[in-house]
């Protein structure tokens, strides 16, 4: 028999795909590490721009240089742990305090509303809901003909893995079902705008705040 020389295989704990760091445990911790570095750099730029040009220009910089990083692939990594999301939220609060001229101990919640900026939690909620709506997940009306109050809700498939609950399609369906009926019944062309306005009025800091709302 010929000895076949096999190449050495290198085991890696992380890999990159389209700028997202995926780790072998799907904890998203390396991705959060990378994101927070970008957000911290964004905070510095926002602070400098506000000193030079004022709040309005700094707010433009926030959306261009900060929230753009925050929103990128958030439907994928936003299902990470509470600890990771809290770390991102703490960083985001620094940006809000800068824009609103707050002390580091001042509450940011009302200023998220005043500035019409969504928290990282709300950005994630919005993104996965819109993903679910766009991909036409099955609703109760697709499964039966009964005209019940929750007929337009999405049907949540049964599962046996906790990881399944973190799928964007599952999360989006579950979040959509928690929305007020008036919002759920918005026409498709108006839904995204109305959802955004609704979330702007409710700066959620945790998933539990949303589901208990």
Tab-separated table of C-alpha atoms in Angstrom:
chain	number	residue	atom	x	y	z
A	1	UNK	CA	0.000	0.000	0.000
A	2	UNK	CA	1.148	3.462	-0.763
A	3	UNK	CA	1.331	5.855	2.127
A	4	UNK	CA	-0.750	8.812	1.155
A	5	UNK	CA	0.485	12.067	2.582
A	6	UNK	CA	-2.469	13.883	4.030
A	7	UNK	CA	-2.237	17.594	4.656
A	8	UNK	CA	-2.228	18.741	8.246
A	9	UNK	CA	-5.649	19.934	9.258
A	10	UNK	CA	-5.795	23.088	11.294
A	11	UNK	CA	-8.669	23.349	13.717
A	12	UNK	CA	-10.008	26.871	14.099
A	13	UNK	CA	-12.422	28.143	16.689
A	14	UNK	CA	-13.662	30.997	14.519
A	15	UNK	CA	-14.157	31.835	10.884
A	16	UNK	CA	-15.197	34.943	8.981
A	17	UNK	CA	-18.015	35.152	6.486
A	18	UNK	CA	-19.034	38.443	4.881
A	19	UNK	CA	-17.410	40.351	7.722
A	20	UNK	CA	-19.135	38.352	10.465
A	21	UNK	CA	-17.099	36.283	12.925
A	22	UNK	CA	-18.694	32.888	13.536
A	23	UNK	CA	-17.354	30.881	16.457
A	24	UNK	CA	-17.594	27.135	16.952
A	25	UNK	CA	-20.079	27.479	19.826
A	26	UNK	CA	-22.259	30.082	18.099
A	27	UNK	CA	-21.867	32.309	21.142
A	28	UNK	CA	-21.127	35.332	18.912
A	29	UNK	CA	-18.695	36.595	21.539
A	30	UNK	CA	-15.853	37.239	19.032
A	31	UNK	CA	-18.335	39.071	16.798
A	32	UNK	CA	-19.421	41.241	19.733
A	33	UNK	CA	-15.772	41.945	20.568
A	34	UNK	CA	-15.158	43.141	17.025
A	35	UNK	CA	-18.387	45.143	16.946
A	36	UNK	CA	-17.704	46.935	20.221
A	37	UNK	CA	-14.300	48.052	18.947
A	38	UNK	CA	-15.967	49.582	15.893
A	39	UNK	CA	-18.654	51.193	18.037
A	40	UNK	CA	-16.079	52.680	20.400
A	41	UNK	CA	-14.285	54.213	17.421
A	42	UNK	CA	-17.636	55.546	16.238
A	43	UNK	CA	-18.278	57.097	19.637
A	44	UNK	CA	-15.007	58.988	19.409
A	45	UNK	CA	-15.908	60.367	15.972
A	46	UNK	CA	-19.405	61.363	17.113
A	47	UNK	CA	-17.970	63.185	20.113
A	48	UNK	CA	-15.460	65.074	17.974
A	49	UNK	CA	-18.053	66.005	15.343
A	50	UNK	CA	-20.424	67.291	18.007
A	51	UNK	CA	-17.669	69.506	19.420
A	52	UNK	CA	-16.978	70.931	15.973
A	53	UNK	CA	-20.367	71.002	14.234
A	54	UNK	CA	-23.125	70.480	16.799
A	55	UNK	CA	-25.767	67.897	17.633
A	56	UNK	CA	-27.549	67.688	14.275
A	57	UNK	CA	-24.363	66.827	12.402
A	58	UNK	CA	-23.319	64.424	15.152
A	59	UNK	CA	-26.665	62.644	14.815
A	60	UNK	CA	-26.066	62.234	11.080
A	61	UNK	CA	-22.672	60.770	11.951
A	62	UNK	CA	-24.346	58.402	14.412
A	63	UNK	CA	-26.528	56.852	11.721
A	64	UNK	CA	-23.715	56.758	9.156
A	65	UNK	CA	-20.776	55.639	11.287
A	66	UNK	CA	-22.348	53.940	14.284
A	67	UNK	CA	-25.756	52.465	13.576
A	68	UNK	CA	-24.580	51.128	10.224
A	69	UNK	CA	-22.205	48.811	12.125
A	70	UNK	CA	-24.880	48.037	14.698
A	71	UNK	CA	-27.426	46.984	12.092
A	72	UNK	CA	-25.090	44.938	9.913
A	73	UNK	CA	-26.228	41.277	10.052
A	74	UNK	CA	-27.981	41.936	13.369
A	75	UNK	CA	-30.633	39.349	12.508
A	76	UNK	CA	-27.823	36.789	12.630
A	77	UNK	CA	-25.859	37.756	15.740
A	78	UNK	CA	-28.653	39.545	17.627
A	79	UNK	CA	-29.834	36.276	19.149
A	80	UNK	CA	-26.697	36.179	21.273
A	81	UNK	CA	-26.682	36.094	25.075
A	82	UNK	CA	-28.112	38.814	27.314
A	83	UNK	CA	-24.590	39.566	28.514
A	84	UNK	CA	-23.347	40.232	24.997
A	85	UNK	CA	-26.352	42.393	24.120
A	86	UNK	CA	-25.967	44.326	27.359
A	87	UNK	CA	-22.364	45.062	26.445
A	88	UNK	CA	-23.459	46.489	23.097
A	89	UNK	CA	-26.267	48.466	24.742
A	90	UNK	CA	-23.860	50.008	27.260
A	91	UNK	CA	-21.698	51.157	24.356
A	92	UNK	CA	-24.743	52.524	22.545
A	93	UNK	CA	-25.781	54.471	25.640
A	94	UNK	CA	-22.440	56.282	25.484
A	95	UNK	CA	-23.383	57.526	22.027
A	96	UNK	CA	-26.805	58.646	23.264
A	97	UNK	CA	-25.276	60.466	26.243
A	98	UNK	CA	-22.923	62.259	23.895
A	99	UNK	CA	-25.707	63.299	21.514
A	100	UNK	CA	-28.019	64.373	24.342
A	101	UNK	CA	-25.316	66.053	26.445
A	102	UNK	CA	-25.903	63.788	29.441
A	103	UNK	CA	-23.766	62.896	32.411
A	104	UNK	CA	-22.503	59.313	32.484
A	105	UNK	CA	-24.930	58.507	35.315
A	106	UNK	CA	-28.019	59.993	33.639
A	107	UNK	CA	-30.737	57.732	32.270
A	108	UNK	CA	-30.839	57.415	28.484
A	109	UNK	CA	-34.260	55.850	27.980
A	110	UNK	CA	-36.249	59.026	27.267
A	111	UNK	CA	-33.451	60.361	25.094
A	112	UNK	CA	-33.618	57.330	22.818
A	113	UNK	CA	-37.217	58.425	22.223
A	114	UNK	CA	-36.383	62.104	21.811
A	115	UNK	CA	-33.608	61.374	19.325
A	116	UNK	CA	-35.768	58.764	17.531
A	117	UNK	CA	-32.987	56.206	17.822
A	118	UNK	CA	-33.724	52.509	18.315
A	119	UNK	CA	-31.903	50.537	20.987
A	120	UNK	CA	-29.880	47.546	19.828
A	121	UNK	CA	-32.662	45.318	21.189
A	122	UNK	CA	-35.284	47.178	19.162
A	123	UNK	CA	-33.114	47.065	16.043
A	124	UNK	CA	-32.883	43.298	16.401
A	125	UNK	CA	-36.622	42.940	17.016
A	126	UNK	CA	-37.430	45.042	13.961
A	127	UNK	CA	-34.983	43.225	11.702
A	128	UNK	CA	-36.139	39.692	12.509
A	129	UNK	CA	-39.814	40.684	12.286
A	130	UNK	CA	-39.254	42.229	8.857
A	131	UNK	CA	-37.282	39.148	7.806
A	132	UNK	CA	-40.185	36.916	8.798
A	133	UNK	CA	-42.741	39.081	7.024
A	134	UNK	CA	-40.637	39.266	3.850
A	135	UNK	CA	-40.094	35.512	3.693
A	136	UNK	CA	-43.815	34.740	4.042
A	137	UNK	CA	-43.659	32.302	6.938
A	138	UNK	CA	-46.875	30.256	7.421
A	139	UNK	CA	-49.642	31.893	9.439
A	140	UNK	CA	-52.565	30.373	11.297
A	141	UNK	CA	-54.849	31.293	8.393
A	142	UNK	CA	-52.727	29.053	6.167
A	143	UNK	CA	-53.351	26.086	8.452
A	144	UNK	CA	-57.063	26.433	9.180
A	145	UNK	CA	-60.054	28.482	8.091
A	146	UNK	CA	-61.238	29.603	11.520
A	147	UNK	CA	-61.465	33.388	11.723
A	148	UNK	CA	-59.987	33.775	15.192
A	149	UNK	CA	-58.489	36.903	16.735
A	150	UNK	CA	-54.976	35.561	16.175
A	151	UNK	CA	-55.607	34.203	12.692
A	152	UNK	CA	-52.952	36.465	11.157
A	153	UNK	CA	-50.301	35.417	13.687
A	154	UNK	CA	-47.416	33.318	12.468
A	155	UNK	CA	-47.503	29.618	13.254
A	156	UNK	CA	-44.580	28.658	15.476
A	157	UNK	CA	-43.222	25.215	14.537
A	158	UNK	CA	-42.620	22.728	17.328
A	159	UNK	CA	-38.982	22.016	18.131
A	160	UNK	CA	-36.765	20.277	20.651
A	161	UNK	CA	-33.632	22.420	20.546
A	162	UNK	CA	-33.133	25.714	22.378
A	163	UNK	CA	-30.890	26.822	19.513
A	164	UNK	CA	-33.883	26.612	17.173
A	165	UNK	CA	-35.535	29.465	19.071
A	166	UNK	CA	-32.674	31.740	18.032
A	167	UNK	CA	-33.337	31.335	14.312
A	168	UNK	CA	-34.249	34.736	12.810
A	169	UNK	CA	-37.395	33.279	11.237
A	170	UNK	CA	-38.569	31.791	14.546
A	171	UNK	CA	-37.681	34.876	16.587
A	172	UNK	CA	-39.334	37.145	14.058
A	173	UNK	CA	-42.532	35.112	14.091
A	174	UNK	CA	-42.637	35.042	17.889
A	175	UNK	CA	-41.983	38.787	18.121
A	176	UNK	CA	-44.582	39.581	15.462
A	177	UNK	CA	-47.177	37.634	17.434
A	178	UNK	CA	-46.486	39.880	20.451
A	179	UNK	CA	-47.270	43.075	18.538
A	180	UNK	CA	-50.566	44.941	19.067
A	181	UNK	CA	-53.329	43.839	16.709
A	182	UNK	CA	-53.548	47.305	15.148
A	183	UNK	CA	-49.882	47.140	14.199
A	184	UNK	CA	-50.051	43.557	12.936
A	185	UNK	CA	-52.924	44.497	10.641
A	186	UNK	CA	-51.088	47.361	8.954
A	187	UNK	CA	-50.943	47.078	5.138
A	188	UNK	CA	-47.612	45.733	3.855
A	189	UNK	CA	-46.482	49.058	2.382
A	190	UNK	CA	-46.929	50.814	5.751
A	191	UNK	CA	-45.858	48.073	8.149
A	192	UNK	CA	-42.123	48.827	8.322
A	193	UNK	CA	-42.647	52.530	8.997
A	194	UNK	CA	-45.329	51.936	11.617
A	195	UNK	CA	-43.251	49.246	13.324
A	196	UNK	CA	-40.279	51.611	13.478
A	197	UNK	CA	-42.397	54.416	14.944
A	198	UNK	CA	-43.883	52.036	17.511
A	199	UNK	CA	-40.431	50.858	18.593
A	200	UNK	CA	-39.100	54.421	18.753
A	201	UNK	CA	-41.725	55.193	21.382
A	202	UNK	CA	-40.687	52.158	23.430
A	203	UNK	CA	-36.908	51.986	23.986
A	204	UNK	CA	-36.585	48.335	24.984
A	205	UNK	CA	-33.468	47.417	26.930
A	206	UNK	CA	-34.204	43.679	27.058
A	207	UNK	CA	-36.233	41.083	25.198
A	208	UNK	CA	-38.313	40.590	28.345
A	209	UNK	CA	-39.404	44.226	28.278
A	210	UNK	CA	-40.742	43.686	24.779
A	211	UNK	CA	-42.533	40.404	25.442
A	212	UNK	CA	-44.156	41.760	28.614
A	213	UNK	CA	-45.192	45.029	26.954
